[in-house]
Amino acid sequence: AQRVTQPEKLLSVFKGAPVELKCNYSYSGSPELFWYVQYSRQRLQLLLRHISRESIKGFTADLNKGETSFHLKKPFAQEEDSAMYYCALSDPGGTSYGKLTFGQGTILTVHP
Amino acid sequence: DAGVIQSPRHEVTEMGQEVTLRCKPISGHDYLFWYRQTMMRGLELLIYFNNNVPIDDSGMPEDRFSAKMPNASFSTLKIQPSEPRDSAVYFCASSSTGGQGVINWYGYTFGSGTRLTVV
């Protein structure tokens, strides 16, 4: 069964410090991986997906198949990055295509 | 487009009562998903539909939960009878494949959620 683990429920950093939100997954195949973000009083929205190899709002995430990880990183955190972050996985070749399996989420707080 | 619309935004009900949550997906989207968010378990998929047909309901916790999608523009999630442990935020999301069989992940849109409290 596929599973996504975010080991940190809470993460606090100071503005300008590097930040890394950890995500590990278990899946027997080649998954699609995503990071979603939920700012206060806003809807859950896609931040980035691994297949696009993009940098959004200064965030990047690299898929490490050997370590089955997809950690989210930003070199210099900003106060506006404070939010709930979810790592998610989709099974592109499975029967439940479109289904997202989420981790438990990490609340990031960036202090001034 | 107003996005995915959920109602009500907040619902407080007594244990044992029936609760109905509503969702209007984005027009043209052929996938609709119901998720539940709790502090303990995070975000979990309950059920999803493709072209109004339920595809996977393995996440529905118990027979007390049921979901319907009578047409492409409306879905309901019903809990009967409700229990305090059902208290959570329930999200609806929709997306499309554009007829190509590939999900448009950038168009995978979540609603604002319904915060349910069962007392």
Short mmCIF file of C-alpha atoms in Angstrom, two decimals, chain A residues 24-97:
data_model
loop_
_atom_site.label_atom_id
_atom_site.label_comp_id
_atom_site.label_asym_id
_atom_site.label_seq_id
_atom_site.Cartn_x
_atom_site.Cartn_y
_atom_site.Cartn_z
CA ASN A 24 9.19 10.04 2.79
CA TYR A 25 7.02 7.66 0.86
CA SER A 26 6.48 3.97 0.40
CA TYR A 27 5.35 2.83 -2.99
CA SER A 28 6.22 -0.06 -5.25
CA GLY A 29 6.63 1.69 -8.55
CA SER A 30 7.21 5.15 -9.98
CA PRO A 31 4.89 7.54 -8.21
CA GLU A 32 4.03 11.11 -8.96
CA LEU A 33 4.85 13.32 -6.01
CA PHE A 34 3.52 16.72 -5.05
CA TRP A 35 3.73 19.40 -2.43
CA TYR A 36 0.53 21.21 -1.51
CA VAL A 37 0.28 24.32 0.65
CA GLN A 38 -2.56 25.73 2.71
CA TYR A 39 -2.13 29.32 3.88
CA SER A 40 -4.25 30.59 6.72
CA ARG A 41 -7.89 30.90 5.69
CA GLN A 42 -7.13 29.83 2.13
CA ARG A 43 -7.77 26.74 0.09
CA LEU A 44 -5.33 23.91 -0.30
CA GLN A 45 -3.35 24.52 -3.47
CA LEU A 46 -0.65 22.82 -5.46
CA LEU A 47 2.83 24.20 -4.81
CA LEU A 48 4.89 21.98 -7.07
CA ARG A 49 5.18 18.51 -8.54
CA HIS A 50 8.34 16.50 -8.96
CA ILE A 51 7.89 15.78 -12.64
CA SER A 52 8.03 19.46 -13.48
CA ARG A 53 11.33 20.06 -11.72
CA GLU A 54 10.21 23.58 -11.03
CA SER A 55 10.96 26.19 -8.42
CA ILE A 56 7.89 27.92 -7.03
CA LYS A 57 8.15 30.81 -4.57
CA GLY A 58 11.78 29.81 -4.07
CA PHE A 59 10.87 26.26 -3.07
CA THR A 60 12.33 23.19 -4.75
CA ALA A 61 11.92 19.50 -4.13
CA ASP A 62 14.01 16.65 -5.46
CA LEU A 63 12.80 13.11 -5.75
CA ASN A 64 15.32 10.67 -4.30
CA LYS A 65 14.20 7.22 -5.29
CA GLY A 66 16.99 5.52 -3.36
CA GLU A 67 15.89 7.12 -0.12
CA THR A 68 12.22 7.28 -1.18
CA SER A 69 12.16 10.92 -0.18
CA PHE A 70 10.80 14.13 -1.62
CA HIS A 71 11.93 16.85 0.76
CA LEU A 72 10.87 20.46 0.20
CA LYS A 73 13.59 23.08 0.52
CA LYS A 74 14.00 26.81 0.47
CA PRO A 75 17.34 28.54 1.09
CA PHE A 76 15.91 31.68 2.70
CA ALA A 77 12.56 31.43 4.45
CA GLN A 78 10.13 34.36 4.43
CA GLU A 79 7.36 35.15 6.90
CA GLU A 80 4.77 34.68 4.17
CA ASP A 81 5.89 31.05 3.84
CA SER A 82 4.17 30.27 7.15
CA ALA A 83 1.51 27.71 6.29
CA MET A 84 0.54 24.04 6.42
CA TYR A 85 2.44 21.95 3.89
CA TYR A 86 1.33 18.56 2.66
CA CYS A 87 3.33 16.05 0.69
CA ALA A 88 1.19 13.87 -1.57
CA LEU A 89 1.57 10.89 -3.84
CA SER A 90 -0.38 9.66 -6.83
CA ASP A 91 -0.22 6.27 -8.47
CA PRO A 92 -0.03 7.05 -12.18
CA GLY A 93 -0.43 3.49 -13.32
CA GLY A 94 -2.88 2.22 -10.78
CA THR A 95 -6.60 1.72 -10.81
CA SER A 96 -7.12 4.67 -8.50
CA TYR A 97 -5.60 7.22 -10.82
#
